[in-house]
Amino acid sequence: MSTSNELRPRPSARSALLRDPVLRALVLFTAAFTVWYAIPDTGAPAKLALFWPLQVVLDVIFAVLSARMSALPGVSAAHRRFWRLVAVAGVFFTIGDTVQGVQTFATPVDGMVQGGAVQSGLVTLGSAIALLAMVLHPTNTAGRERLRFMLDAATVVAATAVFVWYLSPSVDLREGGGALLLALASAGVSLAGSFGLVKLMLGRNMPFTPIAGWSAGLASVLVGLSTGLTAALVEVARPEVSMLARLLPCALLAAVPRINEANLRADPDVLARRTMRPFSLLPYFGVLAAYVLLIVSLSGGSLDARVWGVVIGVLLVTGIVVTRQLIAFTDNARLLGEVDRSLRALAEQEERFRGLVQHSSDITLIAGPDHIVSYASPAVERTFGVPPESVIGLRMNELTVAEARDEWQARLADLLTRPGASITMQLQVPHVDGRPRWLSAVATNLIHLPGIRGVVYNAHDITEVVAFQDRLRHEATHDSLTGLANRSLFAERIAVAGTAASILIIDLDGFKAVNDTYGHHAGDALLRAVAERLRRCVRPTDTVARLGGDEFAVLLPDTALDYADELTRRLHETFAEPVQLDGALIPIRASIGAAHGSLANADGLLRDADAAMYAVKHGARDLL
């Protein structure tokens, strides 16, 4: 059952309102008393007797629903405080209307529709608390934005006050007294309520949904109008209409917290998704409406208090709008200055970046998900020997030597699956002169960035570094005189040669005499000649090494002793030809020992070959 509830889609805001049982009941309740009060000349005493109880019921509904709204799960602390204060205001409305209801029941007269001093005081106190809730609620605006926001709110409020004043009963300024005060109070109440609501609706942190906000605004305006209309309707013997005019705004206001709750239950994120637009059309609609009202009021031909109020109100609205526009002009000038400075800074940065790219020795390439190059920096020409334009449109694997393409493609395919990731590798690239270059490259997957949408490659030429490293590596593993492998490399080759092999140990006979007779340079030349003849006699898979002095060794992987004996014979044949040095022929005499066996005991195999060599050397001496 819980799974099906989770999968069931949430109702829309409109359908949530139509389905809400509390709102349905409130609509039926409002429709019932509206029909009853709208029928003229029927049960006037009963209507008066039930007016204040109905008002109290609406106040209780408003207070209870506001309290429920403050306890709704997921509501922020600021929103909870707002609705708690509104609920407290509803309590004061309830108390004031209850007091007035008791007084009316005891003394049922027509004038009691307007409420007495106690009721007015309590309702005013409740209104002040509601206004306090609106003022204290944070709008999340600051600085110049807050100033513009307050002026927009003031424009709407001033336009609303003009309408409330004009639609209130006609007041003669010469009469003064209660009528004038009533009109002023009506406009003041509407002004304060409108200001608070507009402040919230234009801010970034509205405590109610748009539907609830517009409903509250409409109710606030209607309350202000009904306050002024009540006296006029009573005077023309239409108290039931005045009572209905008082009840309907209260019914709409009572529905506001429930409308908000239903909207939030249908879509809990509706307030979080709301963003404040950089401008609002509401103030401009208010200005337009105020000017239309001015034309309508002047068309009557008389300049009474209502018309003068409209004129003054329109002038006030115009002044606020002009102030708002002057501030906007100032802000625009400041923003244009900032834009100009930003553009200059951007141009300088672009020029700096272009200069860095133009003269950088590092290569920058951008290729899309299809690995086709879309951008190439000028350093490409120094590395590849071709202009950057000729690289654009090529695939990345075309920029690497054939031996590296498979590994390069595999690593790039993995990189494309990881947005924001980078890989580093060294690879060879072709050059027009036929000599490949070594690059150290870093590839970064920036396909997810709208301005790039590709893989960015940064690389620099390390050909000289690689060559230097190779030279150091060669010097560390080879004999500097003969170029043969040294003892260390020979041991490494034995370690990876397999399970069995043959080893030859070669020691030159009479080498000291050559040094003593012809000099050390002749001895060095003889060693180089021997090394060259050894290289010519072995296979590419064999390893020839100089172990030190006049001693050499040959590793023959995967061979039998017969092959070692055959190689020994060939070496003796090639050594039979003397070496010509400084016009003298120097013979090459060498003792060669061979051994074959398992490389599991490589040291033992070397000892056997060494022993065989010394046996040959001693045998030659015995023959002499």
PDB file of N, CA and C in Angstrom, residues 138-141 200-206 274-276:
ATOM      1  N   PRO A 138      11.614  38.248   6.695  1.00  0.00           N
ATOM      2  CA  PRO A 138      12.749  38.661   5.846  1.00  0.00           C
ATOM      3  C   PRO A 138      12.424  38.522   4.363  1.00  0.00           C
ATOM      4  N   THR A 139      12.832  39.516   3.588  1.00  0.00           N
ATOM      5  CA  THR A 139      12.627  39.467   2.131  1.00  0.00           C
ATOM      6  C   THR A 139      13.867  38.999   1.393  1.00  0.00           C
ATOM      7  N   ASN A 140      14.992  38.846   2.130  1.00  0.00           N
ATOM      8  CA  ASN A 140      16.258  38.402   1.525  1.00  0.00           C
ATOM      9  C   ASN A 140      16.718  39.342   0.416  1.00  0.00           C
ATOM     10  N   THR A 141      16.533  40.624   0.634  1.00  0.00           N
ATOM     11  CA  THR A 141      17.063  41.628  -0.291  1.00  0.00           C
ATOM     12  C   THR A 141      17.947  42.576   0.501  1.00  0.00           C
ATOM     13  N   LEU A 200       5.875  41.322   0.745  1.00  0.00           N
ATOM     14  CA  LEU A 200       6.125  39.885   0.748  1.00  0.00           C
ATOM     15  C   LEU A 200       6.092  39.295  -0.657  1.00  0.00           C
ATOM     16  N   MET A 201       5.150  39.746  -1.476  1.00  0.00           N
ATOM     17  CA  MET A 201       4.979  39.158  -2.803  1.00  0.00           C
ATOM     18  C   MET A 201       6.099  39.547  -3.761  1.00  0.00           C
ATOM     19  N   LEU A 202       6.717  40.699  -3.545  1.00  0.00           N
ATOM     20  CA  LEU A 202       7.814  41.109  -4.418  1.00  0.00           C
ATOM     21  C   LEU A 202       9.169  40.627  -3.919  1.00  0.00           C
ATOM     22  N   GLY A 203       9.240  40.115  -2.698  1.00  0.00           N
ATOM     23  CA  GLY A 203      10.516  39.692  -2.133  1.00  0.00           C
ATOM     24  C   GLY A 203      10.940  38.314  -2.594  1.00  0.00           C
ATOM     25  N   ARG A 204      12.104  37.901  -2.074  1.00  0.00           N
ATOM     26  CA  ARG A 204      12.662  36.595  -2.436  1.00  0.00           C
ATOM     27  C   ARG A 204      12.198  35.482  -1.504  1.00  0.00           C
ATOM     28  N   ASN A 205      11.499  35.827  -0.427  1.00  0.00           N
ATOM     29  CA  ASN A 205      11.199  34.838   0.611  1.00  0.00           C
ATOM     30  C   ASN A 205       9.717  34.886   0.966  1.00  0.00           C
ATOM     31  N   MET A 206       8.851  34.744  -0.021  1.00  0.00           N
ATOM     32  CA  MET A 206       7.411  34.856   0.192  1.00  0.00           C
ATOM     33  C   MET A 206       6.923  33.710   1.084  1.00  0.00           C
ATOM     34  N   ARG A 274      10.682  29.241  -6.318  1.00  0.00           N
ATOM     35  CA  ARG A 274      10.346  30.608  -6.736  1.00  0.00           C
ATOM     36  C   ARG A 274      11.582  31.490  -6.665  1.00  0.00           C
ATOM     37  N   THR A 275      11.881  32.177  -7.743  1.00  0.00           N
ATOM     38  CA  THR A 275      12.998  33.106  -7.800  1.00  0.00           C
ATOM     39  C   THR A 275      12.480  34.516  -8.070  1.00  0.00           C
ATOM     40  N   MET A 276      13.177  35.476  -7.514  1.00  0.00           N
ATOM     41  CA  MET A 276      12.780  36.879  -7.686  1.00  0.00           C
ATOM     42  C   MET A 276      13.272  37.389  -9.033  1.00  0.00           C
TER      43      MET A 276
END
